[in-house]
Short mmCIF file of C-alpha atoms in Angstrom, two decimals:
data_model
loop_
_atom_site.label_atom_id
_atom_site.label_comp_id
_atom_site.label_asym_id
_atom_site.label_seq_id
_atom_site.Cartn_x
_atom_site.Cartn_y
_atom_site.Cartn_z
CA MET A 343 -9.08 -29.88 -3.40
CA LYS A 344 -10.46 -27.97 -6.48
CA GLU A 345 -14.41 -27.37 -6.60
CA THR A 346 -15.69 -28.93 -9.88
CA LEU A 347 -18.17 -27.04 -11.93
CA THR A 348 -20.67 -28.71 -13.99
CA THR A 349 -22.82 -27.25 -16.80
CA PRO A 350 -27.01 -28.15 -16.84
CA GLY A 351 -26.16 -31.22 -19.11
CA GLY A 352 -23.61 -32.60 -16.34
CA THR A 353 -20.43 -32.10 -18.25
CA THR A 354 -17.47 -30.86 -16.55
CA ASN A 355 -16.05 -27.65 -18.14
CA LYS A 356 -13.54 -26.19 -15.33
CA LYS A 357 -12.36 -26.43 -11.74
CA ARG A 358 -12.12 -23.83 -9.43
CA PRO A 359 -8.99 -23.65 -7.43
CA ARG A 360 -9.26 -22.56 -3.60
CA ILE A 361 -6.96 -19.82 -2.53
CA LEU A 362 -6.57 -18.29 0.88
CA VAL A 363 -5.42 -14.47 1.04
CA SER A 364 -4.02 -13.49 4.35
CA GLY A 365 -2.95 -10.28 5.80
CA GLY A 366 -4.12 -6.46 6.30
CA GLY A 367 -4.21 -4.07 9.02
CA THR A 368 -3.90 -1.05 6.82
CA GLY A 369 -4.88 0.21 3.20
CA GLY A 370 -1.30 -0.58 2.09
CA HIS A 371 -1.82 -4.35 2.62
CA ILE A 372 -5.26 -4.38 1.88
CA PHE A 373 -5.48 -2.97 -1.30
CA PRO A 374 -2.75 -5.09 -3.08
CA ALA A 375 -4.75 -8.05 -1.52
CA LEU A 376 -7.97 -7.07 -3.10
CA SER A 377 -6.15 -6.56 -6.64
CA ILE A 378 -4.60 -10.04 -6.32
CA ALA A 379 -7.86 -11.45 -5.60
CA GLU A 380 -9.80 -9.56 -8.52
CA GLU A 381 -6.94 -10.78 -10.88
CA LEU A 382 -7.34 -14.57 -9.38
CA ARG A 383 -11.13 -14.23 -9.98
CA LYS A 384 -10.93 -12.86 -13.25
CA ARG A 385 -8.32 -15.38 -14.46
CA LEU A 386 -8.86 -18.42 -12.66
CA ASP A 387 -12.32 -18.08 -11.14
CA ALA A 388 -10.85 -19.03 -7.90
CA GLU A 389 -12.74 -19.49 -4.80
CA ILE A 390 -11.14 -17.00 -2.44
CA LEU A 391 -11.16 -16.72 1.32
CA PHE A 392 -9.60 -13.79 3.28
CA VAL A 393 -8.28 -13.97 6.91
CA GLY A 394 -7.52 -10.83 8.57
CA ALA A 395 -7.12 -9.16 12.01
CA ALA A 396 -10.31 -8.92 14.08
CA GLY A 397 -11.24 -5.22 14.42
CA ARG A 398 -8.73 -4.13 11.83
CA MET A 399 -10.03 -2.24 8.67
CA GLU A 400 -9.95 -5.51 6.27
CA MET A 401 -12.87 -6.93 8.37
CA THR A 402 -15.24 -4.01 6.59
CA ARG A 403 -13.11 -3.36 3.51
CA VAL A 404 -12.93 -7.03 2.29
CA PRO A 405 -16.75 -7.74 2.49
CA GLU A 406 -17.34 -4.43 0.75
CA ALA A 407 -15.34 -5.84 -2.25
CA GLY A 408 -17.56 -8.94 -2.16
CA TYR A 409 -15.31 -11.53 -0.60
CA LYS A 410 -15.46 -13.49 2.53
CA ILE A 411 -13.28 -12.69 5.64
CA ILE A 412 -12.63 -14.52 8.82
CA GLY A 413 -10.94 -12.53 11.63
CA LEU A 414 -8.30 -13.66 13.85
CA PRO A 415 -7.50 -12.11 17.51
CA VAL A 416 -3.98 -11.36 16.72
CA ALA A 417 -2.07 -7.95 17.50
CA GLY A 418 1.11 -6.87 17.04
CA PHE A 419 3.92 -6.49 19.95
CA ASP A 420 4.25 -3.61 21.76
CA ARG A 421 7.95 -2.56 21.62
CA LYS A 422 7.50 0.25 23.91
CA ARG A 423 5.83 -1.33 26.79
CA PRO A 424 6.81 -4.95 26.55
CA TRP A 425 4.61 -5.83 29.75
CA ARG A 426 1.56 -5.64 27.78
CA ASN A 427 3.11 -8.51 25.39
CA ILE A 428 1.58 -11.48 27.91
CA LYS A 429 -1.94 -10.84 26.17
CA VAL A 430 -0.25 -10.45 22.65
CA LEU A 431 1.18 -13.75 23.04
CA ALA A 432 -2.16 -15.08 24.37
CA LYS A 433 -3.67 -13.80 21.24
CA LEU A 434 -1.11 -15.01 19.06
CA PHE A 435 -1.47 -18.95 20.31
CA SER A 436 -5.08 -18.57 19.79
CA SER A 437 -4.78 -17.34 16.44
CA MET A 438 -2.42 -20.18 15.43
CA GLY A 439 -5.03 -22.77 16.37
CA MET A 440 -7.88 -20.69 14.47
CA ALA A 441 -5.53 -20.62 11.60
CA LYS A 442 -4.80 -24.35 11.57
CA LYS A 443 -8.34 -25.10 11.92
CA ILE A 444 -9.27 -22.45 8.63
CA VAL A 445 -6.60 -24.09 6.78
CA LYS A 446 -7.66 -27.80 7.53
CA ASP A 447 -11.58 -26.72 6.74
CA PHE A 448 -11.03 -24.55 3.63
CA LYS A 449 -8.22 -26.78 2.17
CA PRO A 450 -6.65 -24.08 0.01
CA GLU A 451 -4.23 -25.12 -2.81
CA VAL A 452 -2.13 -21.95 -2.47
CA VAL A 453 -1.88 -19.48 0.45
CA VAL A 454 -0.86 -16.04 -0.35
CA GLY A 455 0.37 -13.34 2.53
CA VAL A 456 0.47 -9.83 1.98
CA GLY A 457 1.73 -8.81 5.41
CA GLY A 458 0.00 -7.53 8.57
CA TYR A 459 -0.79 -9.43 11.80
CA ALA A 460 -2.79 -12.35 10.32
CA SER A 461 -0.46 -13.13 7.78
CA GLY A 462 2.25 -15.01 10.30
CA PRO A 463 -0.16 -17.65 11.91
CA VAL A 464 -2.00 -18.57 8.35
CA LEU A 465 1.21 -19.16 6.51
CA LYS A 466 2.79 -20.97 9.20
CA ALA A 467 -0.45 -23.32 9.40
CA ALA A 468 -0.20 -23.80 5.70
CA GLN A 469 3.55 -24.35 5.62
CA LYS A 470 3.16 -27.24 8.42
CA ALA A 471 0.32 -28.56 6.11
CA GLY A 472 2.48 -28.80 3.20
CA ILE A 473 0.50 -26.38 1.19
CA PRO A 474 2.42 -24.06 -1.07
CA THR A 475 2.80 -20.42 0.35
CA LEU A 476 3.45 -16.99 -1.66
CA ILE A 477 4.73 -14.06 0.30
CA GLN A 478 4.06 -10.68 -1.18
CA GLU A 479 6.58 -8.39 0.36
CA GLN A 480 5.78 -4.66 -0.52
CA ASN A 481 8.75 -3.01 1.23
CA SER A 482 12.22 -2.50 0.33
CA TYR A 483 13.20 -3.61 3.82
CA ALA A 484 11.79 -6.96 4.95
CA GLY A 485 9.67 -7.12 8.41
CA VAL A 486 10.63 -9.96 10.80
CA THR A 487 7.51 -12.27 10.29
CA ASN A 488 8.22 -12.25 6.42
CA LYS A 489 12.06 -13.16 7.07
CA LEU A 490 10.92 -16.05 9.16
CA LEU A 491 8.16 -17.27 6.89
CA ALA A 492 10.62 -17.11 3.82
CA LYS A 493 12.62 -19.96 4.79
CA LYS A 494 9.86 -22.18 3.76
CA ALA A 495 7.80 -19.94 1.33
CA ASP A 496 7.64 -21.38 -2.37
CA SER A 497 7.45 -17.81 -4.05
CA ILE A 498 8.42 -14.38 -2.65
CA CYS A 499 7.08 -11.53 -4.89
CA VAL A 500 9.06 -8.29 -4.23
CA ALA A 501 8.86 -4.63 -5.45
CA TYR A 502 12.63 -3.74 -4.96
CA ASP A 503 15.89 -4.79 -6.13
CA ASP A 504 18.52 -6.42 -3.95
CA MET A 505 15.74 -8.42 -1.82
CA ASP A 506 18.25 -11.45 -1.77
CA ARG A 507 19.72 -9.55 1.59
CA PHE A 508 16.44 -10.95 3.12
CA PHE A 509 14.94 -13.97 1.40
CA PRO A 510 16.53 -17.11 -0.64
CA ALA A 511 17.66 -15.61 -4.21
CA GLU A 512 15.83 -18.67 -5.77
CA THR A 513 12.64 -17.86 -4.45
CA ILE A 514 12.45 -14.12 -5.49
CA VAL A 515 10.16 -12.67 -8.29
CA LYS A 516 10.09 -8.95 -8.88
CA THR A 517 6.52 -8.20 -9.53
CA GLY A 518 6.11 -4.88 -8.06
CA ASN A 519 3.10 -3.71 -5.85
CA PRO A 520 -0.45 -4.02 -7.29
CA ILE A 521 -2.18 -0.65 -7.12
CA ARG A 522 -5.72 0.59 -7.54
CA GLN A 523 -6.36 -0.14 -11.28
CA ARG A 524 -8.74 2.78 -11.56
CA LEU A 525 -5.96 5.14 -11.09
CA LEU A 526 -4.27 3.94 -14.42
CA GLU A 527 -7.75 4.02 -16.08
CA LYS A 528 -8.13 7.58 -15.19
CA SER A 529 -9.41 9.08 -18.55
CA LEU A 530 -9.69 12.62 -17.59
CA THR A 531 -7.21 15.29 -18.90
CA ARG A 532 -5.25 17.52 -16.49
CA LYS A 533 -7.63 20.42 -17.14
CA GLU A 534 -10.58 18.26 -16.55
CA SER A 535 -9.33 16.96 -13.31
CA LEU A 536 -8.26 20.34 -11.95
CA GLU A 537 -11.40 21.76 -13.01
CA SER A 538 -13.37 18.94 -10.90
CA PHE A 539 -11.56 20.42 -7.94
CA GLY A 540 -12.57 24.01 -9.03
CA LEU A 541 -8.95 24.76 -9.83
CA SER A 542 -7.16 26.21 -12.69
CA PRO A 543 -5.10 24.14 -15.24
CA ASP A 544 -2.97 27.19 -15.76
CA LYS A 545 -1.40 27.04 -12.44
CA LYS A 546 1.21 24.62 -10.83
CA THR A 547 -0.56 22.48 -8.07
CA LEU A 548 0.78 20.83 -5.39
CA LEU A 549 -1.03 17.56 -3.81
CA VAL A 550 -0.48 16.82 -0.18
CA VAL A 551 -1.71 13.42 1.25
CA GLY A 552 -1.10 12.25 4.53
CA GLY A 553 -3.16 8.85 4.65
CA SER A 554 -6.84 8.34 5.63
CA LEU A 555 -5.88 9.42 9.21
CA GLY A 556 -3.52 12.13 8.20
CA ALA A 557 0.17 12.59 9.03
CA LEU A 558 0.35 15.16 11.79
CA THR A 559 3.85 16.12 10.63
CA ILE A 560 3.01 16.89 7.12
CA ASN A 561 -0.59 18.70 8.11
CA GLU A 562 1.38 21.11 10.68
CA SER A 563 3.94 21.89 7.90
CA LEU A 564 1.05 22.95 5.80
CA GLU A 565 -0.82 24.67 8.53
CA LYS A 566 2.24 26.75 9.10
CA GLY A 567 3.24 27.42 5.32
CA ILE A 568 -0.25 27.27 3.45
CA ARG A 569 -0.51 31.07 3.15
CA GLU A 570 3.32 31.32 1.80
CA ILE A 571 2.48 28.76 -0.88
CA ALA A 572 -0.82 30.49 -1.90
CA SER A 573 0.96 33.84 -2.27
CA LYS A 574 3.46 32.36 -4.76
CA GLY A 575 0.32 31.50 -6.88
CA ILE A 576 0.67 27.97 -6.35
CA GLN A 577 -2.67 25.66 -5.95
CA VAL A 578 -3.04 22.89 -3.26
CA ILE A 579 -5.18 20.17 -2.71
CA TRP A 580 -4.67 19.16 0.87
CA GLN A 581 -5.91 15.97 2.21
CA THR A 582 -5.69 16.30 6.09
CA GLY A 583 -7.14 12.91 6.97
CA LYS A 584 -9.95 12.58 9.73
CA ASN A 585 -7.67 13.22 12.79
CA PHE A 586 -6.55 16.88 11.99
CA GLY A 587 -10.32 18.01 12.50
CA ASN A 588 -10.99 21.59 11.45
CA ARG A 589 -7.35 22.96 11.45
CA GLY A 590 -6.80 22.87 7.81
CA PRO A 591 -9.96 24.79 6.85
CA GLU A 592 -9.15 27.21 9.47
CA ALA A 593 -5.77 27.74 8.42
CA CYS A 594 -6.81 28.12 4.82
CA LYS A 595 -9.74 30.72 5.66
CA GLY A 596 -9.84 33.43 2.65
CA LEU A 597 -7.55 31.67 0.43
CA LYS A 598 -8.19 30.99 -3.31
CA GLY A 599 -6.90 28.12 -5.08
CA VAL A 600 -6.56 25.86 -1.99
CA VAL A 601 -8.93 22.85 -1.63
CA VAL A 602 -8.72 21.19 1.81
CA THR A 603 -10.55 17.99 2.65
CA GLN A 604 -10.29 15.09 5.17
CA PHE A 605 -10.71 12.72 2.41
CA ILE A 606 -10.25 12.83 -1.64
CA THR A 607 -12.82 10.58 -3.15
CA ASP A 608 -11.24 10.80 -6.65
CA MET A 609 -7.53 10.14 -6.17
CA GLY A 610 -6.97 9.62 -9.69
CA ALA A 611 -8.19 13.17 -10.75
CA ALA A 612 -5.90 14.44 -7.65
CA TYR A 613 -2.96 12.67 -8.86
CA LYS A 614 -3.85 13.57 -12.75
CA GLY A 615 -3.86 17.29 -11.53
CA ALA A 616 -0.80 17.32 -9.59
CA ASP A 617 2.70 18.76 -10.58
CA LEU A 618 4.06 17.66 -7.42
CA VAL A 619 3.03 15.46 -4.53
CA ILE A 620 4.03 15.27 -1.05
CA SER A 621 3.61 12.04 0.64
CA ARG A 622 4.33 9.59 3.51
CA ALA A 623 6.59 6.68 2.06
CA GLY A 624 4.43 3.68 2.45
CA ALA A 625 5.00 0.82 -0.42
CA ALA A 626 1.27 1.36 -1.78
CA SER A 627 1.59 5.02 -2.10
CA ILE A 628 4.94 4.68 -3.74
CA SER A 629 3.70 2.04 -6.10
CA GLU A 630 1.03 4.32 -7.30
CA LEU A 631 3.54 7.40 -7.54
CA GLN A 632 5.94 5.15 -9.72
CA ALA A 633 2.94 3.87 -12.06
CA LEU A 634 1.89 7.45 -12.54
CA GLY A 635 4.98 8.90 -12.93
CA LYS A 636 4.59 11.88 -10.49
CA PRO A 637 7.39 13.59 -8.86
CA VAL A 638 7.20 13.49 -5.17
CA ILE A 639 8.65 14.78 -1.66
CA LEU A 640 8.45 11.88 0.71
CA VAL A 641 8.20 12.27 4.24
CA PRO A 642 9.06 8.91 5.93
CA SER A 643 6.56 8.01 8.79
CA PRO A 644 9.02 7.43 12.19
CA ASN A 645 6.48 5.16 13.91
CA VAL A 646 6.64 2.12 11.65
CA ALA A 647 8.46 -1.29 12.10
CA GLU A 648 12.11 -1.51 11.03
CA ASP A 649 11.81 2.08 9.78
CA HIS A 650 10.83 0.69 6.57
CA GLN A 651 9.23 3.71 5.14
CA THR A 652 12.94 5.32 5.32
CA HIS A 653 14.15 2.38 3.22
CA ASN A 654 11.59 2.60 0.86
CA ALA A 655 12.12 6.34 0.26
CA MET A 656 15.81 5.86 0.00
CA ALA A 657 15.47 3.21 -2.78
CA LEU A 658 14.04 6.18 -4.85
CA VAL A 659 16.18 8.93 -3.68
CA LYS A 660 19.48 6.84 -4.72
CA LYS A 661 17.87 7.02 -8.39
CA GLY A 662 17.12 10.45 -8.45
CA ALA A 663 13.44 9.67 -8.45
CA ALA A 664 12.39 11.32 -5.22
CA VAL A 665 13.16 13.75 -2.59
CA LEU A 666 13.29 12.92 1.14
CA THR A 667 12.46 15.07 3.65
CA LYS A 668 13.00 13.62 7.65
CA ASP A 669 9.84 13.90 9.63
CA SER A 670 11.81 15.72 12.32
CA GLU A 671 12.93 18.20 9.83
CA ALA A 672 9.68 18.70 7.95
CA ARG A 673 7.79 21.57 9.99
CA GLU A 674 11.05 23.76 9.39
CA LYS A 675 11.99 22.64 5.52
CA LEU A 676 8.99 20.89 3.93
CA VAL A 677 7.21 23.91 2.65
CA ALA A 678 10.48 25.51 1.52
CA GLU A 679 11.58 22.52 -0.28
CA ALA A 680 8.23 21.95 -2.16
CA LEU A 681 8.19 25.75 -3.41
CA GLU A 682 11.77 25.20 -4.65
CA LEU A 683 10.75 22.16 -6.56
CA ILE A 684 7.40 23.07 -8.01
CA THR A 685 9.13 26.16 -9.72
CA ASN A 686 11.68 24.11 -11.34
CA PRO A 687 10.25 22.53 -14.21
CA GLU A 688 13.22 20.91 -15.47
CA LYS A 689 13.80 19.04 -12.07
CA LEU A 690 10.12 18.12 -12.15
CA SER A 691 10.50 16.76 -15.62
CA GLU A 692 13.78 14.59 -14.76
CA MET A 693 12.13 13.08 -11.51
CA SER A 694 8.87 12.29 -13.32
CA LYS A 695 11.10 10.03 -15.91
CA LYS A 696 13.07 8.48 -13.14
CA ILE A 697 10.23 7.48 -11.05
CA SER A 698 8.36 6.38 -14.15
CA GLU A 699 11.07 3.95 -15.04
CA MET A 700 10.63 2.26 -11.75
CA GLY A 701 6.97 1.70 -12.06
CA ILE A 702 5.66 -1.80 -12.80
CA ARG A 703 1.82 -1.49 -14.03
CA ASP A 704 0.82 -5.24 -14.17
CA SER A 705 1.77 -6.28 -10.70
CA ALA A 706 -1.37 -8.31 -9.87
CA SER A 707 -1.17 -10.08 -13.14
CA ARG A 708 2.61 -11.01 -12.51
CA ILE A 709 1.76 -12.29 -9.01
CA VAL A 710 -1.15 -14.35 -10.10
CA ASP A 711 1.37 -15.78 -12.79
CA GLU A 712 3.35 -17.18 -9.61
CA VAL A 713 0.11 -18.77 -8.12
CA CYS A 714 -0.66 -20.35 -11.45
CA ARG A 715 3.05 -21.80 -11.40
CA LEU A 716 2.25 -23.10 -8.03
CA LEU A 717 -0.97 -24.34 -8.81
CA LYS A 718 0.57 -26.04 -11.92
CA VAL A 719 -2.17 -24.68 -14.28
#
C-alpha cells in the first residue's frame, strides 16, 4: 500500500512507497543500509522502516540518522559452544513471530536485506507474504543465511564477480557496496589533510585502522614496530580503537610525526593524506579503499563467519590491487612489509591504479535502481 500525499488544494501529487530495510550488527552492514535509505528518501521520498537486532549498534545509529527502527531479540549461533544455542533458537522463533507481525502491520512494497542477524527472519516473513525482496550481499563469499534467502529473492545486489557460485545468476546485479558519501566529497588537498593532523605533506604517511573496537593483532604489530617506522622518517596516523586502552600512546611517547587516537573523526582527511593503508578486510572498508584508490595491506580477521574477510582480500590480491598479511603472521611481518611497500612509489602507483579500477562509486544509486524495478516505477 502506498501512502498518498495531497496538496493543500486536495490534488494528489505523488505516492510514497513503503520500504522495509533489515539487518545490521556491525558498521559494515549499517553504513550501507543508511546510504541506501538516504538514496531511497532522496529519489522516491520513500517511507522507510528499519528492523535490526536489539542491543546492537544499529539501535542507536539508525535513529541518529533520522529513521525509525524496531529491534528483534535475534542473536547469532555460537559455533564454539553449541550448548548455548537453545537460547539462540528461542530468540530466533520469537524474532520470526515479530518479523511476521512487522511485515503485516507496515505493509512494505519491497524489503531490503543488508545482512546481519535481523535480516533472515524479516526477509523470510516478506517472502512468505509474497512481497518482493532484495538482498545486498557485501562480501565475496556469501553467508549461509543469504544463500538460503536467495532461492526466493527477486534481486541480489553484489560487489564481486563470480557470485553465481552462491546465487541464481538471473537475479544477480553487480552494484558494489555503498560507502559513506562524504568520503568521496572530501575537498581538502593532501597537504591540507595532513596539516589538519599536524603532519608534514612532505613525508610518506601510513594510515593504520582496525575498526572502532580496534584489531588486536594490528595494534600489537604497530606497538612493536612504531619506533622503527618513525626512525625511517615515515609518518603514522594510527587508530587503535577503544579496546587498546593507553597502550598506543605509551608506545609512541617522545615520537614525532605519529598521531595515535582511539577514533578518527575525519576519515576523509585521513584517507586523503595516506600513501598506504593497513586495514582489516571487511567489505565496507574495502569498498571505501576501492572508491578512493588507496594502496592497502589487508590483514583479514580470523574471527568472522566463513572466513569471508580472507575471501574479500584475495579478490583484490589476485588482481594486484592489494597485499595480504595473515593475522597469524602479522606481528612478525606486517611492519616490515609496510616499510618495504611505502618506500616503493612505483608499486604504490600500480596498486592505486588497480584498486581504483575495482571501485564503484554510485552503488547506492544502482541498488535503488533495482528497488525501482521491483516497485515498477
